[in-house]
Short mmCIF file of C-alpha atoms and ligand atoms in Angstrom, two decimals:
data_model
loop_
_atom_site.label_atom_id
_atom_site.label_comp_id
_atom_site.label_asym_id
_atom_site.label_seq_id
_atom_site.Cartn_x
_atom_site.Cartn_y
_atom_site.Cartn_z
CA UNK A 1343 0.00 0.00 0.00
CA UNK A 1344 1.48 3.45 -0.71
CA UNK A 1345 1.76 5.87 2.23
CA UNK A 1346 0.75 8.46 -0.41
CA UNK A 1347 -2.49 6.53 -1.27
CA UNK A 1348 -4.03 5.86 2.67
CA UNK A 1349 -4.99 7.48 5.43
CA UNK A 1350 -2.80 7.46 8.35
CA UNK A 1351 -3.43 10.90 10.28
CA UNK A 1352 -0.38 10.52 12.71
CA UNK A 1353 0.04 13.01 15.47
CA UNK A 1354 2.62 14.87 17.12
CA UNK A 1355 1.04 14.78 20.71
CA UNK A 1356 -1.85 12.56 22.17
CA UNK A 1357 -4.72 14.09 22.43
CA UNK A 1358 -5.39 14.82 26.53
CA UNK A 1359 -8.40 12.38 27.44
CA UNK A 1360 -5.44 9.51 26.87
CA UNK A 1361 -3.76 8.50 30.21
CA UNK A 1362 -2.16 5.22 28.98
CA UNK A 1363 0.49 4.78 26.82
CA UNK A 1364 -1.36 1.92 23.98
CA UNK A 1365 -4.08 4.50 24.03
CA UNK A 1366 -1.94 7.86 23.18
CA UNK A 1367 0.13 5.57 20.79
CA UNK A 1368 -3.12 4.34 18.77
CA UNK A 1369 -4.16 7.66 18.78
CA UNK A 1370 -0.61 9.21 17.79
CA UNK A 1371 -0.19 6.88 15.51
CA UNK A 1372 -3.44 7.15 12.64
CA UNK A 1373 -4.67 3.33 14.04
CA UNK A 1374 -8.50 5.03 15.73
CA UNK A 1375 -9.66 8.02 16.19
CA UNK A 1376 -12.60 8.87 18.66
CA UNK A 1377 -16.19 9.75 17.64
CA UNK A 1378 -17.72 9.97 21.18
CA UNK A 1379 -16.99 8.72 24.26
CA UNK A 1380 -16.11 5.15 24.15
CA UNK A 1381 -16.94 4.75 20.70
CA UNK A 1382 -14.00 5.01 17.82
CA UNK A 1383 -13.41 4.81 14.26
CA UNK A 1384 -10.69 1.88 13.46
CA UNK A 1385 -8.40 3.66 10.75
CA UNK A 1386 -6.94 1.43 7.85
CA UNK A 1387 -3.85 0.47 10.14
CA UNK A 1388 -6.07 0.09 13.12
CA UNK A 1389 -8.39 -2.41 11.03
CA UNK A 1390 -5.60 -4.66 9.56
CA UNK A 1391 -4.52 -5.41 12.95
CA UNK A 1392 -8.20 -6.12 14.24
CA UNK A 1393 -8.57 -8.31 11.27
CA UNK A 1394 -5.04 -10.30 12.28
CA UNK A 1395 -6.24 -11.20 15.70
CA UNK A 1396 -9.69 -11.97 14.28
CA UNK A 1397 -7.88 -14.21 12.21
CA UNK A 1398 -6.10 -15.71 14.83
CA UNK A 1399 -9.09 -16.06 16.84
CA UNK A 1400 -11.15 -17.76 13.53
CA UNK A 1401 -7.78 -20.54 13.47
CA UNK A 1402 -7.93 -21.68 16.28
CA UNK A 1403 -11.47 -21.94 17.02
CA UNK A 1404 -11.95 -23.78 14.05
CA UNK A 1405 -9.89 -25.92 15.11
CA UNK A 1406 -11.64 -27.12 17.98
CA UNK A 1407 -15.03 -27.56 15.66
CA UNK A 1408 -16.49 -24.17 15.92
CA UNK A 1409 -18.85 -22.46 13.19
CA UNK A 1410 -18.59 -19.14 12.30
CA UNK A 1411 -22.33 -17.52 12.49
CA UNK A 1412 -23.03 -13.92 12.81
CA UNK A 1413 -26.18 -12.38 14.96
CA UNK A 1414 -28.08 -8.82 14.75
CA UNK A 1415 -26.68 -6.47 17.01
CA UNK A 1416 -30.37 -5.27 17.00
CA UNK A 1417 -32.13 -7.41 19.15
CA UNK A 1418 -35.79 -7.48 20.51
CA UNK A 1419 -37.02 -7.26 24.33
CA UNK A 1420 -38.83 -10.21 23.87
CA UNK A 1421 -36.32 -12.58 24.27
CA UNK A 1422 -34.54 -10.84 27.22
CA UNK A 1423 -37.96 -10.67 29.05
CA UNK A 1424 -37.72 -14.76 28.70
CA UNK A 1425 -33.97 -14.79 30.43
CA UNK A 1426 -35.59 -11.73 33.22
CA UNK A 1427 -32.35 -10.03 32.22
CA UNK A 1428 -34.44 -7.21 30.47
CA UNK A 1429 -35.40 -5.60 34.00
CA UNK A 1430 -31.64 -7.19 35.56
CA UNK A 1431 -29.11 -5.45 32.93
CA UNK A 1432 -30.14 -2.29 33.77
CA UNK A 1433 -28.48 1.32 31.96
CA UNK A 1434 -25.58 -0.35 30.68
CA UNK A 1435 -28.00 -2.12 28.24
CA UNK A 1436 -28.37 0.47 25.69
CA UNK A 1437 -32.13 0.35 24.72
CA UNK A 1438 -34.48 2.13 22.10
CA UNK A 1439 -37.83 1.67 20.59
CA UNK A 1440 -38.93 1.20 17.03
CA UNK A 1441 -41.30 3.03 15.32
CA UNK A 1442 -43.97 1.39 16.37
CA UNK A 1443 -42.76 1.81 20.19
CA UNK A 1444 -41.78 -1.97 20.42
CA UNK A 1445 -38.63 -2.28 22.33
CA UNK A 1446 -35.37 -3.05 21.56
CA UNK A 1447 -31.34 -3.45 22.74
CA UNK A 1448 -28.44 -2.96 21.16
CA UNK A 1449 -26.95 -6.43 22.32
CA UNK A 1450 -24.45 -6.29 25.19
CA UNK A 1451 -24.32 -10.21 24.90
CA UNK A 1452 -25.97 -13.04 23.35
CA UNK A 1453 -27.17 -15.43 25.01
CA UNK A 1454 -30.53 -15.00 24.45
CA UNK A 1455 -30.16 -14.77 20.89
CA UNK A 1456 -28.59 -17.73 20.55
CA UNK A 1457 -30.54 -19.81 22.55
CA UNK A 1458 -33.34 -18.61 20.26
CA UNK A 1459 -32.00 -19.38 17.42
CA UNK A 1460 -30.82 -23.19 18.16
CA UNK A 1461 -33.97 -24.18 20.20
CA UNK A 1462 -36.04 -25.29 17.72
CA UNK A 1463 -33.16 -27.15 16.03
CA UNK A 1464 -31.85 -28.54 19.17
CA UNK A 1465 -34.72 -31.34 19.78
CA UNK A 1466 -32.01 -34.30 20.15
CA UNK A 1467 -29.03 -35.78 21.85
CA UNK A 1468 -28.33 -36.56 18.64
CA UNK A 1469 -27.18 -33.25 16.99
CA UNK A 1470 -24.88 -32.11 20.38
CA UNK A 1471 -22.59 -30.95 21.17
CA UNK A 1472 -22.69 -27.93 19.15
CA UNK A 1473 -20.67 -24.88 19.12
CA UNK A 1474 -21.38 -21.95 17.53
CA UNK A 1475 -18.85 -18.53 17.68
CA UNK A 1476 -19.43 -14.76 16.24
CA UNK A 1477 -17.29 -12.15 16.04
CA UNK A 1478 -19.60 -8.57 16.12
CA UNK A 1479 -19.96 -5.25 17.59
CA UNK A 1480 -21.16 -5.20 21.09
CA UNK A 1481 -22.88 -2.31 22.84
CA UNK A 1482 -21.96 -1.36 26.84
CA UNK A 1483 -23.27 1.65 28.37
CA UNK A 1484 -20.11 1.81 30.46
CA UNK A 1485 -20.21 3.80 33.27
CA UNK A 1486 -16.78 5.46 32.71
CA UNK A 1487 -15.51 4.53 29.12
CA UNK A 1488 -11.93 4.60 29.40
CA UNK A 1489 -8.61 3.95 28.37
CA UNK A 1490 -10.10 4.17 24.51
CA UNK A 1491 -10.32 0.82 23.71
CA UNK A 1492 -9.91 -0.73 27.02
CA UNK A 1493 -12.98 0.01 28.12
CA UNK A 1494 -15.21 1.15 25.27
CA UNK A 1495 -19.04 1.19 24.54
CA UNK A 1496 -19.06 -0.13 21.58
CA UNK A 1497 -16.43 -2.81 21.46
CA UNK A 1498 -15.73 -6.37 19.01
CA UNK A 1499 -16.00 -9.39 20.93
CA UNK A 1500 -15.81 -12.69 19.60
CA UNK A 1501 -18.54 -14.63 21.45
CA UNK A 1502 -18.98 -18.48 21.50
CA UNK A 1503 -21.33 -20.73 22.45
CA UNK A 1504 -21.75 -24.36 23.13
CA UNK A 1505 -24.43 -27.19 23.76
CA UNK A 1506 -24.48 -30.36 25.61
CA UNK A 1507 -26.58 -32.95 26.90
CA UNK A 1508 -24.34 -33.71 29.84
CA UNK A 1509 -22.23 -31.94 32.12
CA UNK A 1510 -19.13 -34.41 31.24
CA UNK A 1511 -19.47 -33.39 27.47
CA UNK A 1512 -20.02 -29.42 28.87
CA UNK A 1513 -16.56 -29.65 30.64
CA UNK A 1514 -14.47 -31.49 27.45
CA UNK A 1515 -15.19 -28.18 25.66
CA UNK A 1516 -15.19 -26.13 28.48
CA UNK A 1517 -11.47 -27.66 28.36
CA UNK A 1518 -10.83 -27.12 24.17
CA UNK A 1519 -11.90 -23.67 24.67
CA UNK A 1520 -9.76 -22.95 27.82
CA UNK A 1521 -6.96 -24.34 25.46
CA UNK A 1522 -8.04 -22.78 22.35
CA UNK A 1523 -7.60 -19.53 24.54
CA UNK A 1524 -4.01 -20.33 25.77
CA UNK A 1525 -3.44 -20.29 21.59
CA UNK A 1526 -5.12 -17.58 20.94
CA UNK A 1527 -3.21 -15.38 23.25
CA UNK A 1528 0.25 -17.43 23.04
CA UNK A 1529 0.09 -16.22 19.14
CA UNK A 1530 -1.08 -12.47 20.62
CA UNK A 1531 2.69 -13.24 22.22
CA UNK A 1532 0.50 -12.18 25.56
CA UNK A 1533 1.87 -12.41 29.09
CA UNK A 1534 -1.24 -13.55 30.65
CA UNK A 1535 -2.86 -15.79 33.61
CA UNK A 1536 -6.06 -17.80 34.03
CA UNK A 1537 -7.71 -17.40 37.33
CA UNK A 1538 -11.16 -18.79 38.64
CA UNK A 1539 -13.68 -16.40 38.48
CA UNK A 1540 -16.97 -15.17 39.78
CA UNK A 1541 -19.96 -15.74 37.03
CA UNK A 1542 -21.25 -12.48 37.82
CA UNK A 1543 -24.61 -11.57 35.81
CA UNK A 1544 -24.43 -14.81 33.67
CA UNK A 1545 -24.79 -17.06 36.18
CA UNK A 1546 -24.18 -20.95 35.94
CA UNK A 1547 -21.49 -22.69 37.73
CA UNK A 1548 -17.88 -22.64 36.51
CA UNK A 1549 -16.03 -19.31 35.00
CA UNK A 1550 -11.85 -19.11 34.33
CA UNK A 1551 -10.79 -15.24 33.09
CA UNK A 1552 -7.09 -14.71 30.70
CA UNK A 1553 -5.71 -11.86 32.43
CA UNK A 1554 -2.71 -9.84 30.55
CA UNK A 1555 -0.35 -9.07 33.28
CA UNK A 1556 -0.53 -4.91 33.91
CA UNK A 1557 -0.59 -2.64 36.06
CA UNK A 1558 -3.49 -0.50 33.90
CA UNK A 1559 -5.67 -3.35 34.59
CA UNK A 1560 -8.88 -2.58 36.43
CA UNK A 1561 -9.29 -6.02 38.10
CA UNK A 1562 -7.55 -7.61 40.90
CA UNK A 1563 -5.82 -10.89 40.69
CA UNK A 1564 -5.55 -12.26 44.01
CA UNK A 1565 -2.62 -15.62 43.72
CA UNK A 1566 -0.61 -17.50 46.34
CA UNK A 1567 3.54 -17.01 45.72
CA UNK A 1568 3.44 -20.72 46.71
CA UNK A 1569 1.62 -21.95 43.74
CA UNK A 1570 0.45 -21.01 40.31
CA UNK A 1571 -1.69 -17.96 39.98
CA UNK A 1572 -4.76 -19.07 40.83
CA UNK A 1573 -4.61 -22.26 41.20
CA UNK A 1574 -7.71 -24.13 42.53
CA UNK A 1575 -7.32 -22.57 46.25
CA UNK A 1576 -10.25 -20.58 47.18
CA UNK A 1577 -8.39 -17.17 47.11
CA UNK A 1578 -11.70 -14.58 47.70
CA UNK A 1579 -11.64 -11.92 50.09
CA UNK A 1580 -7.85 -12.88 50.88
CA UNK A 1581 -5.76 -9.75 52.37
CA UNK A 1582 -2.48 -9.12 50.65
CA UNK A 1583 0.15 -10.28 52.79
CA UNK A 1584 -1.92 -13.03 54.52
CA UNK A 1585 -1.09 -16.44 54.80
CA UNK A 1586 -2.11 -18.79 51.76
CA UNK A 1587 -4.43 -21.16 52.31
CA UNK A 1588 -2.46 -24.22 51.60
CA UNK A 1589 -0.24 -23.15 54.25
CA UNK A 1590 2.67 -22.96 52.19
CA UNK A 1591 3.21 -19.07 51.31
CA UNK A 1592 1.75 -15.32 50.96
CA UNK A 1593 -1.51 -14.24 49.41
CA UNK A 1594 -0.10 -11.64 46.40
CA UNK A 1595 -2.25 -9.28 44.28
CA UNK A 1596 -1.31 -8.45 40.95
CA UNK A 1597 -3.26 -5.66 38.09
CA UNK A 1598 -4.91 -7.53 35.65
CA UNK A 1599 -6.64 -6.54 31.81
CA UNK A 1600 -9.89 -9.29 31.66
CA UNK A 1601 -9.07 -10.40 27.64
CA UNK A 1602 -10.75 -13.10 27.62
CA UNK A 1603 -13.74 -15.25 29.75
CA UNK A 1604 -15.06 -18.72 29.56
CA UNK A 1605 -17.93 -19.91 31.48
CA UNK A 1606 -20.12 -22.97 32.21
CA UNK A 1607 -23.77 -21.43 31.86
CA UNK A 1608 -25.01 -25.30 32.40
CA UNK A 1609 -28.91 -25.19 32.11
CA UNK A 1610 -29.82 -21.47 33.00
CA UNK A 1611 -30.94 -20.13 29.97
CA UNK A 1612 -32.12 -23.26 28.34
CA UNK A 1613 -34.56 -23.81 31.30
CA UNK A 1614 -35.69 -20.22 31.27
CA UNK A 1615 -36.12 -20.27 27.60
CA UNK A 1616 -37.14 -23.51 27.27
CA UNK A 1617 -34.43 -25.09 25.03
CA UNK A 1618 -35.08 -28.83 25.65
CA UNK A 1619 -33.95 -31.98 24.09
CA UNK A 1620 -34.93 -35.35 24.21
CA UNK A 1621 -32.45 -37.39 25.09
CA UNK A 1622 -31.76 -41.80 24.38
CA UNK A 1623 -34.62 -42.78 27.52
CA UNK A 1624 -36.83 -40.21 25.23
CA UNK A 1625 -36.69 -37.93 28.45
CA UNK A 1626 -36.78 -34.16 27.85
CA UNK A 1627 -34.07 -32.51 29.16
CA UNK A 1628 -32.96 -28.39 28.93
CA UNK A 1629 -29.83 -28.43 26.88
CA UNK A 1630 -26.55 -27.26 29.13
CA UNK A 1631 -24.46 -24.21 27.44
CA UNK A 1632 -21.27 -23.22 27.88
CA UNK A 1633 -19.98 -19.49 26.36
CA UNK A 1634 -16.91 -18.16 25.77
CA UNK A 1635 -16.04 -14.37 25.20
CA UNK A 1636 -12.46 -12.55 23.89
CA UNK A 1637 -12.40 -8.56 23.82
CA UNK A 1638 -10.94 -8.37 20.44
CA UNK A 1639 -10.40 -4.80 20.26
CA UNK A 1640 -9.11 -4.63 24.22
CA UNK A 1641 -6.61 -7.30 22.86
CA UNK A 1642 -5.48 -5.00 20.48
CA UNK A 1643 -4.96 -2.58 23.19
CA UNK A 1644 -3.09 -5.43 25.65
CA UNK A 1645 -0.62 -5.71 23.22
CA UNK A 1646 0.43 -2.45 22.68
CA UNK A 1647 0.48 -2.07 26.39
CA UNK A 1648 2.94 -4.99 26.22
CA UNK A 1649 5.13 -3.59 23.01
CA UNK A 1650 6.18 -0.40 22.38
CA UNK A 1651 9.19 2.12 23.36
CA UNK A 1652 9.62 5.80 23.95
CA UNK A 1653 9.22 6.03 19.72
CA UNK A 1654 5.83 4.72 19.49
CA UNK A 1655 4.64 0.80 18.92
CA UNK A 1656 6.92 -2.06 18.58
CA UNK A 1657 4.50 -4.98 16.60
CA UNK A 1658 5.38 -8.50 17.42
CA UNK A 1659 5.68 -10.36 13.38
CA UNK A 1660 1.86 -11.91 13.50
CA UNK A 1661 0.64 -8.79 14.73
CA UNK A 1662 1.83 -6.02 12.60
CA UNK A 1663 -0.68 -4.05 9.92
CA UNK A 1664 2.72 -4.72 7.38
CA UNK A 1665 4.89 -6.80 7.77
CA UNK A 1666 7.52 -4.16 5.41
CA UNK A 1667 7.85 -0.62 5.78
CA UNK A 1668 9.87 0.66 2.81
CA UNK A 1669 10.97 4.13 2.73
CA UNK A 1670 12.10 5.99 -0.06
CA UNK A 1671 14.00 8.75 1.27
CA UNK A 1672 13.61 11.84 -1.52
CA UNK A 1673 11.04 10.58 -4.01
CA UNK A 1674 11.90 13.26 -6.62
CA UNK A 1675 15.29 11.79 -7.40
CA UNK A 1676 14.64 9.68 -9.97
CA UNK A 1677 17.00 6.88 -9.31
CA UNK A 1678 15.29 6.06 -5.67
CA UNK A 1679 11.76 6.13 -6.63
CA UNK A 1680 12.86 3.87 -9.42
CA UNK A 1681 14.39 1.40 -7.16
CA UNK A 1682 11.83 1.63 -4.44
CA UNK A 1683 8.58 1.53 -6.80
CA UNK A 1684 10.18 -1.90 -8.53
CA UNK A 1685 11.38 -2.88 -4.79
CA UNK A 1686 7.48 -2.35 -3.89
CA UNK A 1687 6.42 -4.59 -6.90
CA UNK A 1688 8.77 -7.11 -5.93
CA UNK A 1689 6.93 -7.11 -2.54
CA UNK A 1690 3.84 -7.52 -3.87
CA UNK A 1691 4.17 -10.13 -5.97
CA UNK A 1692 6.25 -12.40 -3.31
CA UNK A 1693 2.35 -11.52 -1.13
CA UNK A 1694 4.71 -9.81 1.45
CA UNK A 1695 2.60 -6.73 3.32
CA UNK A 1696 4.42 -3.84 2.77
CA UNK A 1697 4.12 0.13 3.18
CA UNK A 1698 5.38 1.68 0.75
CA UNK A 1699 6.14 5.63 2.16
CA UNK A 1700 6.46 7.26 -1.00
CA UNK A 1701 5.55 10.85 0.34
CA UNK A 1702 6.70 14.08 -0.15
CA UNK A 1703 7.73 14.56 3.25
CA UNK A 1704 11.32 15.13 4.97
CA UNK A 1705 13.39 11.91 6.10
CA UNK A 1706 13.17 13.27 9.91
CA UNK A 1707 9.10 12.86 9.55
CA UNK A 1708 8.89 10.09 7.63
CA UNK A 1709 11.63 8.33 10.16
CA UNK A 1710 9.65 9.43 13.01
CA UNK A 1711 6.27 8.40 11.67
CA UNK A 1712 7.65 4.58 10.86
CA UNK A 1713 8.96 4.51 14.49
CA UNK A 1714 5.42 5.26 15.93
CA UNK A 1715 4.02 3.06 13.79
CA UNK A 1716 6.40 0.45 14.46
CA UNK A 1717 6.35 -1.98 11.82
CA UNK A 1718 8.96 -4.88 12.42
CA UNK A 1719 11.19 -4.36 9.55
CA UNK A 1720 12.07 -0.87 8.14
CA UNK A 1721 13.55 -0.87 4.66
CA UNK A 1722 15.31 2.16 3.28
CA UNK A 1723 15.90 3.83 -0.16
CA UNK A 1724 18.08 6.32 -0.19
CA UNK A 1725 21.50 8.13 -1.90
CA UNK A 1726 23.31 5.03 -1.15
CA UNK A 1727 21.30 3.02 -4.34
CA UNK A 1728 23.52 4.51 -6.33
CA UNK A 1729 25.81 2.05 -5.38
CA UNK A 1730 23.02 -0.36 -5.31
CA UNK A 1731 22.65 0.00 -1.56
CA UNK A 1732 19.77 0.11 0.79
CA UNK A 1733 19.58 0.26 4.53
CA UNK A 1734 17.41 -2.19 6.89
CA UNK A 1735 16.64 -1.45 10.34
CA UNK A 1736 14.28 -3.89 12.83
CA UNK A 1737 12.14 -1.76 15.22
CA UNK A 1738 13.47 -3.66 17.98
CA UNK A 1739 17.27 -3.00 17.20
CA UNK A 1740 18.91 -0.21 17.32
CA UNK A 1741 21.78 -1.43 14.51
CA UNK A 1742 20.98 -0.11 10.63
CA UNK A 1743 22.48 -2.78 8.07
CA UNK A 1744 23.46 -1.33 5.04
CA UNK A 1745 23.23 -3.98 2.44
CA UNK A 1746 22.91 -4.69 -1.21
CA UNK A 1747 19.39 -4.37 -2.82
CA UNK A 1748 19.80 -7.68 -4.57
CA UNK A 1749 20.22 -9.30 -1.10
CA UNK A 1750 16.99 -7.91 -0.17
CA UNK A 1751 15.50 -9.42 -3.67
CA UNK A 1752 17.19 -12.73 -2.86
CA UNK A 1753 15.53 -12.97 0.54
CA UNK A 1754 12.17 -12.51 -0.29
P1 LIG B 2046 -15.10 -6.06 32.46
O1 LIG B 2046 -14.92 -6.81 33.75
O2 LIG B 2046 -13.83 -5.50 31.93
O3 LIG B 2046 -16.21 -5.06 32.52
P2 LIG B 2046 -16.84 -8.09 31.59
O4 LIG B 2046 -16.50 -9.13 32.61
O5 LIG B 2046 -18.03 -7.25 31.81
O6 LIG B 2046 -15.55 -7.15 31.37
P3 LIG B 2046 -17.56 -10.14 29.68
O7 LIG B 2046 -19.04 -10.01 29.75
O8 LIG B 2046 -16.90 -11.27 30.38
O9 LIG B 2046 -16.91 -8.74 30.12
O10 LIG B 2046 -17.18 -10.08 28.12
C1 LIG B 2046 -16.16 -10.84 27.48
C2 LIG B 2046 -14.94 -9.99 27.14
O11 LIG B 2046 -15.29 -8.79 26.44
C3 LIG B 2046 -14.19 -9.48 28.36
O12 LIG B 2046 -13.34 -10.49 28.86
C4 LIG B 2046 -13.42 -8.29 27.80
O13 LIG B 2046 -12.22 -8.72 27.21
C5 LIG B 2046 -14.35 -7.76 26.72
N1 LIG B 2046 -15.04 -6.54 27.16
C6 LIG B 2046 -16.02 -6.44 28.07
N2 LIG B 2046 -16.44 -5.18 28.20
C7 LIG B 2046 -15.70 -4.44 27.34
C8 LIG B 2046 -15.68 -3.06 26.98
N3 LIG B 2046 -16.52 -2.19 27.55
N4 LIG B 2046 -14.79 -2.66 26.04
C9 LIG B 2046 -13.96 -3.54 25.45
N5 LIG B 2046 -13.94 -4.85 25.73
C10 LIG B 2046 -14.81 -5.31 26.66
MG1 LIG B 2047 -18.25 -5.30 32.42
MG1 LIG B 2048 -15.14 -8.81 34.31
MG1 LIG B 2049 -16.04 -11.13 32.31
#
């Protein structure tokens, strides 16, 4: 793509509302740009990375025998009235009427969509388990957006759900998803945890979090230093400092960003919306769910929590909107744009990502703006092609390698 051609509004300094650094650097940087509170525009850079962890996200879900499906954001009051979470979400549901003053959500969740949609279909032990995942615009009247991204009001989530017609089939995929997740966020080259968690307003019986490790997070992890973070001890209410419960060591509490959460909804929405199956002893039976959410756009936002420098965003490989950013230093001398337009071809047609900066702008800007974007590999044009030279640079390195264009070619 040439620099020339897109629209990448970079900026000097963050705008004020941003307090944390992947916020100011998304901002800085041309990847969102804010349209009201909590609610943002992704920009062409910001959208290629979105669409890299949604792709991420579709592998490995796949993989475990999820379907890709995708529900209305617009959803009737009908169907929450069934669940009683119409009158129980309360303001952050954002709500509105049609024109003929029936009511209507923008969907914070899905749940009750979903178990619309497959209880009809759903009549048999014979066509579970079942899973079933989205990937869609979701609507939170947060209290206090914040920390753009982070916490906005209209967010993607992927959202999955599953059906079983025992509790033993439940926890396998409660299992596959918990280790779909540890993919997922392995290949977001996150450093996070899983801790037990409270089900909060979905209810049901069993819920893990994936907490990135940082001290932005809003939520508390509470972990013993004698075991794993987490791990099966009953850690609630525990003081830091106190004594672990296993007797071995001291309670610890860590800042955690909620990525991802998994939970075992078992038969609470079935029974309430009457999703039954019959099952081999021709006994009906409410179907037991499981769902599974990931905050794709907070992800975004974990990462570059995780990657970046005083120049702007460092992009682990499988995250980056390029995976090239070539530079051609002063575009009016003929002999570099020459060099770097056929470079840019060469690119192309090896299917390698690459910006192509081919603006009128000085080398100090166009240095600067490549830095804040923070592409892994930086590839430079410049007087030295005379001699058939071009520089590389890798954001993460301070070292620039001269070396001969051909090389480049060669090592496509
Ligand atoms: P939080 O505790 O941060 O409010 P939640 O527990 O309400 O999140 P879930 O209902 O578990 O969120 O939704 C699944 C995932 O969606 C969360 O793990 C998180 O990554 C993401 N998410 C939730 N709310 C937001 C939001 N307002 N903006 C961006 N992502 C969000
Ligand atoms: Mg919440
Ligand atoms: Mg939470
Ligand atoms: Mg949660």
């Amino acid at each position: 793509m040439k620099q020339s051609l897109t629209f990448i509004p970079t900026l000097r300094e963050a705008p004020k509302e941003a307090e944390i650094a992947s916020h100011k650097l998304l901002l800085r940087a041309g990847f969102i740009k804010q349209i009201a509170a909590g609610v943002y525009t992704y920009l062409p850079l910001g959208l290629r990375v979105l669409r890299k962890i949604e792709s991420i996200i579709r592998e490995e879900l796949e993989a475990i025998g999820c379907s890709e499906l995708l529900m209305p954001a617009m959803q009737p009051a009908e169907l929450w009235k069934e669940s009683g979470r119409w009158d129980d979400y309360g303001q952050t549901m954002m709500r509105m009427k049609d024109r003929h003053d029936r009511d209507f959500a923008l969907g914070p969740t899905h749940e009750e969509v979903i178990t619309y949609v497959i209880r009809d279909y759903l009549n048999s032990y014979k066509k579970m388990p079942l899973a079933l995942y989205q990937i869609q615009t979701k609507f939170r009247d947060e209290l206090r957006p914040r920390f753009g991204l982070m916490r906005g009001r209209e967010f993607v989530m992927k959202d999955a759900y599953s059906f079983h017609t025992n509790e033993e089939s439940l926890d396998e995929w409660y299992q596959n998803f918990k280790q779909a997740y540890i993919n997922i966020f392995d290949r977001c080259k996150l450093e996070f945890r899983m801790v037990d968690a409270d089900n909060g307003d979905m209810g049901g019986s069993e819920s893990t979090e994936f907490m990135v490790l940082n001290k932005i997070g809003e939520d508390t992890i509470v972990y013993s230093d004698s075991s794993d973070f987490a791990s099966n001890i009953e850690v609630h209410n525990l003081e830091e400092g106190a004594k672990s419960p296993d007797g071995n060591g001291t309670i610890k509490h860590a800042k955690g960003i909620e990525v991802g959460h998994v939970f075992k909804l078992g038969a609470k929405y079935s029974e309430k919306m009457n999703a039954m199956f019959i099952n081999e002893n021709q006994k009906r039976h409410p179907v037991l769910m499981g769902c599974y959410g990931i905050g794709v756009s907070r992800v975004m936002m974990a990462i570059i929590e995780q990657y970046n420098d005083e120049n702007g965003i460092v992009w682990p490989k499988e995250l980056a909107p390029f995976d090239v950013h070539l530079i051609c230093i002063d575009p009016r001398k003929d002999e570099q744009s020459q060099a770097a337009e056929k470079l840019y071809n060469e690119f192309m047609k090896n299917k390698i990502d690459v910006l192509y900066d081919d603006r009128r702008e000085r080398p100090g800007v166009k240095f600067s703006d490549a830095d804040l974007i923070g592409i892994p590999v930086r590839i430079t044009v410049g007087r030295g092609i005379k001699d058939g030279k071009v520089e590389v640079k890798y954001r993460n390195r301070d070292e620039v390698i001269e070396v001969d264009i051909d090389e480049v070619k060669n090592n496509l």
